[in-house]
XYZ file of C-alpha atoms in Angstrom:
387
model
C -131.748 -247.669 127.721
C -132.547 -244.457 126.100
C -135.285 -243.872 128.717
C -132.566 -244.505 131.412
C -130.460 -241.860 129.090
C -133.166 -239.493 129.207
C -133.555 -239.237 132.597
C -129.850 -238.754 133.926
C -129.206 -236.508 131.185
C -131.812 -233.642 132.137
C -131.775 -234.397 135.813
C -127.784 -234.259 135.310
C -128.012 -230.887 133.310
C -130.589 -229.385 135.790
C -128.843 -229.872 138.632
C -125.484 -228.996 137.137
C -127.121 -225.554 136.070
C -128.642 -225.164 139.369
C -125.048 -225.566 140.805
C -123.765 -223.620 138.136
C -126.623 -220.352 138.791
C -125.633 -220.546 141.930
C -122.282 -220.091 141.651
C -122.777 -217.222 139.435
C -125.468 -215.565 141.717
C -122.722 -215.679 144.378
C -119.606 -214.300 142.891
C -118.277 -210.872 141.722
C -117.510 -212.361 138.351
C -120.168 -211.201 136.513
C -119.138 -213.785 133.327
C -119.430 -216.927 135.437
C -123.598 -216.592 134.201
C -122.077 -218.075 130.864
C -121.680 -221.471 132.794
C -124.791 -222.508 132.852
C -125.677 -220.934 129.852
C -122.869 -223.226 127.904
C -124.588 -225.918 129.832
C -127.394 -225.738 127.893
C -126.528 -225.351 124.766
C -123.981 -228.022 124.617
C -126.383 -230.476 125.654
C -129.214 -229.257 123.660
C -126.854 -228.762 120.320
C -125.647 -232.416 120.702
C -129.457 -233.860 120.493
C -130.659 -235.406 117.751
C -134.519 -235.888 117.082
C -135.420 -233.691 120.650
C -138.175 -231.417 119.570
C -141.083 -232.023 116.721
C -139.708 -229.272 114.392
C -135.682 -231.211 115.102
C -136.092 -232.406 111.174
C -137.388 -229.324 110.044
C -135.051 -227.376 111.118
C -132.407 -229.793 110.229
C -133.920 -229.859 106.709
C -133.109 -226.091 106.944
C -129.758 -225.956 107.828
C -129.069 -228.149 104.895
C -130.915 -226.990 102.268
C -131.484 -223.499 103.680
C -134.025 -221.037 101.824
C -134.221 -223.612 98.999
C -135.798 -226.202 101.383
C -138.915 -227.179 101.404
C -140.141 -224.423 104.202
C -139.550 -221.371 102.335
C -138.173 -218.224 103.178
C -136.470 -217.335 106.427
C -135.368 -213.991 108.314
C -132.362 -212.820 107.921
C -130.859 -213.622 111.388
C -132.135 -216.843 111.179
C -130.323 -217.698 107.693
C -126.988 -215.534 109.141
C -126.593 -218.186 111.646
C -126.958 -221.197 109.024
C -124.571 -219.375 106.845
C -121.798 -218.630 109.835
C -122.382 -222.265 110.230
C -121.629 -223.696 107.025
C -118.336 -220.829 106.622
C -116.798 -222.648 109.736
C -117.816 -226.188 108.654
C -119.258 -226.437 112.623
C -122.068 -228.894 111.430
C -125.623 -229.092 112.775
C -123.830 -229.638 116.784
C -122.525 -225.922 115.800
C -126.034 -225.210 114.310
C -128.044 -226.129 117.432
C -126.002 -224.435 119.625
C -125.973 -221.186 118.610
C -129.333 -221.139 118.422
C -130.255 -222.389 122.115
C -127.232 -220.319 123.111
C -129.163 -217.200 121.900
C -132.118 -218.620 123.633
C -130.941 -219.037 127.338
C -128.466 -216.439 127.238
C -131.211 -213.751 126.947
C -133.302 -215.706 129.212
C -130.728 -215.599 131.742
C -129.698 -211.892 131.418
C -133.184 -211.025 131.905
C -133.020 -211.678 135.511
C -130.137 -209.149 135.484
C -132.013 -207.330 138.465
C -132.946 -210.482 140.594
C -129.954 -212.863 139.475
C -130.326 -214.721 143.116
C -133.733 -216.448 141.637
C -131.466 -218.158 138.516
C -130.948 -221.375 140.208
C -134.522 -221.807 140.297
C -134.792 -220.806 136.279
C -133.436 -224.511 135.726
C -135.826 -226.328 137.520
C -139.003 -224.303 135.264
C -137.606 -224.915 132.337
C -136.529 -228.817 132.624
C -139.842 -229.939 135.061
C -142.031 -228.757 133.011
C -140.734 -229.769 129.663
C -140.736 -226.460 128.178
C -137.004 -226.468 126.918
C -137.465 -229.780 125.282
C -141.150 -229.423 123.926
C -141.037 -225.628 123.436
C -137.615 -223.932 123.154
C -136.364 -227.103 121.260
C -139.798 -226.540 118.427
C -140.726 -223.139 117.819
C -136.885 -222.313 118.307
C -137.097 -219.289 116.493
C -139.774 -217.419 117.691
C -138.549 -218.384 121.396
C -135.138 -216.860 120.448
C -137.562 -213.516 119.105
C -138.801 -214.321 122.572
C -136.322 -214.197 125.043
C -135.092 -211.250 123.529
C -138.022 -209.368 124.106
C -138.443 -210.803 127.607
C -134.727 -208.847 127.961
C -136.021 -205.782 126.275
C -138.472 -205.073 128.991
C -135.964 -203.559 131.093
C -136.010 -200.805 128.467
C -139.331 -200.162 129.095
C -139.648 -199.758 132.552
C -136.387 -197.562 132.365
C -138.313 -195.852 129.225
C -135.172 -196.095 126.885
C -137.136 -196.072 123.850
C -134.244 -196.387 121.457
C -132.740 -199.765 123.284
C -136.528 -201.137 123.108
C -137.050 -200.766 119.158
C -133.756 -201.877 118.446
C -133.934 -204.947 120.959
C -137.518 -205.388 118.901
C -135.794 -205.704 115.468
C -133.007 -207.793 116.448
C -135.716 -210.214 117.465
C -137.776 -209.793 114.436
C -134.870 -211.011 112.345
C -135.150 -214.232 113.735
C -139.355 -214.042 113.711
C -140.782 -211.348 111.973
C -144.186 -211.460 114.306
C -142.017 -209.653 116.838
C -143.016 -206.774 114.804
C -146.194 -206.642 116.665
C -144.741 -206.000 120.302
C -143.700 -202.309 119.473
C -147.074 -200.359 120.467
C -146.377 -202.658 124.245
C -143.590 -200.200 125.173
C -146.452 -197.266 125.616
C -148.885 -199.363 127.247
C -146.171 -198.955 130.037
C -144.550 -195.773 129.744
C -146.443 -193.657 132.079
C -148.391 -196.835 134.117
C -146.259 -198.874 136.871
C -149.016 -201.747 136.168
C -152.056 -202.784 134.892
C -153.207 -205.725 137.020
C -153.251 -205.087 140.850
C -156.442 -206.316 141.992
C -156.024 -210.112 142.881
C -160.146 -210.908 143.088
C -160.104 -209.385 139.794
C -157.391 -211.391 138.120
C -158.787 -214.873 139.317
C -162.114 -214.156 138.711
C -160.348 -213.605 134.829
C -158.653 -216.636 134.923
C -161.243 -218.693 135.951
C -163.755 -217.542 133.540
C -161.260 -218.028 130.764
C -160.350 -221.694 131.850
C -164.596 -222.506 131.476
C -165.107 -221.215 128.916
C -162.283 -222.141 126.983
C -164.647 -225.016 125.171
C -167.225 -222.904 125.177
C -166.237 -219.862 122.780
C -165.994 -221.057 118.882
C -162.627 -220.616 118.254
C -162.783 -221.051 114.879
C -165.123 -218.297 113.775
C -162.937 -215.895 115.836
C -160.158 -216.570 114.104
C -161.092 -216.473 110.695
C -160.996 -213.092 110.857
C -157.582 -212.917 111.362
C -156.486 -214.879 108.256
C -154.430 -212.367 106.363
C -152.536 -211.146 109.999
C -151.626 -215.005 110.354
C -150.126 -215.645 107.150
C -148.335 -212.243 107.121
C -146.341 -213.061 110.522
C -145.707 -216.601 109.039
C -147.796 -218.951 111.218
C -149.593 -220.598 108.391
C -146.471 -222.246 106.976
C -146.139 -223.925 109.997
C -149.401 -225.958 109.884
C -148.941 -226.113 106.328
C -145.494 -227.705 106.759
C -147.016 -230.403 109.198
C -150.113 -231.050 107.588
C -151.855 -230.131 111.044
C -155.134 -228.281 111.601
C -155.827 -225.052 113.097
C -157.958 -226.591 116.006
C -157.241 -229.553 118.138
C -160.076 -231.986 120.099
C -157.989 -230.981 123.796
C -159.178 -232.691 127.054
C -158.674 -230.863 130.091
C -156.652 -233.464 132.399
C -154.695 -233.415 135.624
C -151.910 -231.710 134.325
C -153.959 -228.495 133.225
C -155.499 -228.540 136.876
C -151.941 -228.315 138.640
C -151.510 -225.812 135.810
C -154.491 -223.956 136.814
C -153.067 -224.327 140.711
C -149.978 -223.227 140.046
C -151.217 -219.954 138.097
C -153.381 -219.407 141.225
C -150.825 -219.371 143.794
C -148.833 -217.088 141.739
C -151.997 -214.530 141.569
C -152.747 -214.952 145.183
C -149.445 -214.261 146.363
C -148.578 -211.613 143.456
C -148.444 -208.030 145.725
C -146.181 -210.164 148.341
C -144.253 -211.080 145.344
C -144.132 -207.568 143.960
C -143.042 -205.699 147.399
C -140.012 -208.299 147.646
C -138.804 -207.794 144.170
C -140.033 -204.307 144.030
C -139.281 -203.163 140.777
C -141.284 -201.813 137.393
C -140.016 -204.778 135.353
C -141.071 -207.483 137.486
C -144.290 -205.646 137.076
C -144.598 -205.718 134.026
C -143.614 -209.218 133.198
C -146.094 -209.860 135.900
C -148.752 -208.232 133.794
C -147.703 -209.898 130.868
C -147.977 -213.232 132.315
C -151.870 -212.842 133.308
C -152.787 -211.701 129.514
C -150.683 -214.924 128.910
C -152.445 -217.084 131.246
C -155.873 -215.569 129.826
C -154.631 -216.743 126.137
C -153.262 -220.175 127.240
C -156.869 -221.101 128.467
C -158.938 -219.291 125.721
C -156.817 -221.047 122.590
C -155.355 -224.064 124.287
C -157.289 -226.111 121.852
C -155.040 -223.782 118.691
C -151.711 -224.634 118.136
C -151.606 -221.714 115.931
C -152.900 -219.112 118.164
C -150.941 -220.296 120.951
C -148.079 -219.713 119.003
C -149.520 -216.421 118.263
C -149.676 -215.528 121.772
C -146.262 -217.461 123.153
C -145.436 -214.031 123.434
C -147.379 -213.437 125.892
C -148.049 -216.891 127.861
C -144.115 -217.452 127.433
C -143.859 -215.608 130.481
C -145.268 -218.289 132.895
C -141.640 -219.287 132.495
C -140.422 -215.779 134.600
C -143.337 -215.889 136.662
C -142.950 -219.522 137.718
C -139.437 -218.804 138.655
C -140.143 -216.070 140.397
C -142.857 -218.039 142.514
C -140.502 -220.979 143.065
C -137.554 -218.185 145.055
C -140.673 -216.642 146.678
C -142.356 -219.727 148.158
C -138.590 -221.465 148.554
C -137.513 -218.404 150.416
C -141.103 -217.853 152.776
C -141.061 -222.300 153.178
C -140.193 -221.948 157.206
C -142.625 -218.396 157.768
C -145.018 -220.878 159.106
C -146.712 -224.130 158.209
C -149.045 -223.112 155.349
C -146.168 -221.617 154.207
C -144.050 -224.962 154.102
C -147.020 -227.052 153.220
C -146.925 -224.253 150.404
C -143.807 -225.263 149.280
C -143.737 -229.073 149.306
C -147.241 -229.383 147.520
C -145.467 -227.226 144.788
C -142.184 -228.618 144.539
C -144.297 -232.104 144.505
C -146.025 -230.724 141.233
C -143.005 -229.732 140.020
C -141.962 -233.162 140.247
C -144.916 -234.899 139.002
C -144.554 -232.183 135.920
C -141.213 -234.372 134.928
C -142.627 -237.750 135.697
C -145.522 -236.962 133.428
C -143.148 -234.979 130.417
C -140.601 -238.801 131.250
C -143.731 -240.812 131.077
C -145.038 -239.808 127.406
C -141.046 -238.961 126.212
C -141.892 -241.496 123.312
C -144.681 -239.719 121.930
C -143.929 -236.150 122.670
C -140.513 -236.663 121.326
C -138.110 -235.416 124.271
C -136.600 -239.026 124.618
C -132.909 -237.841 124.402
C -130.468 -238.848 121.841
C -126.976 -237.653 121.242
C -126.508 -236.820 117.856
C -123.437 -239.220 117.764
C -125.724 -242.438 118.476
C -125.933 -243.045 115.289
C -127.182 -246.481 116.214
C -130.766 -244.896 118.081
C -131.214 -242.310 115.739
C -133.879 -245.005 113.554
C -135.499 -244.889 116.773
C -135.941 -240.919 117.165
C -136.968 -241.293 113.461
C -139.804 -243.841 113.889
C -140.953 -241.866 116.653
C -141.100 -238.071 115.053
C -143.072 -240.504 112.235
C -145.286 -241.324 114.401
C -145.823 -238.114 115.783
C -146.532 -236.089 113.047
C -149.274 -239.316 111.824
C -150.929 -238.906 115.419
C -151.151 -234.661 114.206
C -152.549 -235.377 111.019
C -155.237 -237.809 112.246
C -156.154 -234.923 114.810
């Protein structure tokens, strides 16, 4: 039953935010984007157990900076504090949060708004709002902000950058890093334009990803890692910093998938023709670079979400572009079913191992499954430490 629940309730949310985006993409009411936005974070602020760090932060909003995890940023503890002053509960709790989260992530396609219905289907397919946003929910809040703040840099408002920059620090102080990015742009439209280039890149980074020792690399970088607060976070699950990780089926359709973006990126760029989407576009391929190089880290990929969080954008992006160019010719609509099968496959697979990667859905009210999410986040975190 609660794999039955599972699936209805994201294929029900997806395609009630697809309906939703649309809606909004098509009307002159500029508030009707809070729809689907609502969407979300009602149904991911009545879960209960979704998410490997659910308890933790749980633990948090009940015990706050006297729980077990230590100190927080101040945003962070703000919204556990409004929380408590309105007695909303943990449903209140959760919400806010993934509000924050996929309201910024929604107003960053302020210039393209017509791809949103396609945001949905990235972020639900491919398990990333359940495995990612729904974990590491605060640096994905620091995130999404920033992903909004590049705006400000193509437009080279300076002022509305930093600021955008410290709002998200307060909710993960390694946001602190992103400042120096704003130059890197200022007086450059973008930095990756050749295409043989950029998969020659890729490629070598996805051999030689169990080549390079990870580990000696990163011991240089101890004191950065504790400072922007990584190291609590293996601490906190007993885990280690590297991970035996098999390179599977699903990591070759990754690998596709980031290849047909590439391949198609300057068609891409001349129909959304604009600085941002350049940008992000350039911050996806460093991100692609670092999923490959430390996809056997948990903590540097964490490090780097920053960066390889943007596959989100660019995958949207990619789904409009091949959705729209489906009936240019046949390659074009072979194109588009091979990826929309993927896409599919992507959410059979995320379904498939729901029990151990914890996105089996429970409503926080089901008080009568909730031994069930407990056994299984048990589980999980044994299956980490035995890593």
């Amino acid at each position: 039953m609660i794999l039955l629940q599972t699936i209805l309730v994201y294929l029900c949310l997806t395609f009630m935010m697809i309906v939703t985006s649309n809606l909004a993409v098509h009307s002159h009411k500029k508030w009707m984007i809070i729809i689907p936005v609502l969407l979300f974070s009602i149904i991911f602020g009545m879960r209960y157990g979704v998410g490997i760090d659910y308890y933790a932060y749980l633990d948090i909003f009940k015990y706050g900076n006297n729980s077990y995890y230590g100190d927080f940023e101040p945003a962070f503890m703000f919204i556990i504090s409004l929380s408590h002053y309105f007695n909303i509960g943990s449903f209140g709790y959760f919400f806010i949060l993934a509000f924050i989260q996929i309201l910024f992530l929604y107003l960053s396609f302020i210039k393209h708004r017509f791809v949103l219905p396609f945001l949905p289907v990235v972020l639900i397919f491919t398990g990333i709002a359940m495995t990612g946003f729904m974990n590491s929910i605060r640096q994905t809040i620091a995130f999404c902000i920033f992903v909004f703040s590049i705006h400000y840099i193509s437009n080279k408002k300076l002022i509305s950058y930093c600021a955008l920059i410290v709002l998200s620090s307060l909710f993960h102080r390694s946001a602190l890093i992103l400042f120096p990015l704003y130059f890197l742009w200022y007086n450059k439209d973008q930095w990756f334009s050749n295409i043989n280039k950029q998969v020659v890149l890729v490629l070598i980074s996805f051999i030689t990803a169990n080549i390079i020792s990870l580990q000696q690399i990163v011991e240089y970088f101890d004191l950065l890692i504790e400072w922007l607060g990584y190291s609590r976070y293996l601490d906190n699950h007993g885990d280690k910093m590297y991970n035996e990780s098999s390179i599977g089926l699903g990591y070759i359709m990754i690998l596709f998938i980031y290849l047909l973006i590439i391949t198609n990126s300057k068609k891409m760029k001349l129909m959304f023709a604009d600085k941002t989407f350049n940008i992000m576009y350039d911050l996806f391929i460093i991100g692609v670079l670092c999923e490959f190089l430390f996809h056997s880290s948990q903590m540097m990929m964490r490090i780097t979400y920053y960066f390889n969080g943007f596959k989100i954008i660019l995958m949207t992006y990619a789904l409009f572009y091949f959705y729209k160019q489906r009936f240019s010719n046949g390659i074009c609509f072979a194109r588009f079913v091979v990826v929309s099968l993927i896409f599919i496959l992507f959410f059979i697979r995320i379904i498939l191992f729901s029990e151990t990667n914890t996105v089996q859905y429970v409503f926080s009210f089901q008080k009568e499954w909730h031994s069930i999410k407990d056994a299984q986040h048990t589980n999980m975190i044994r299956i980490l430490k035995a890593n």
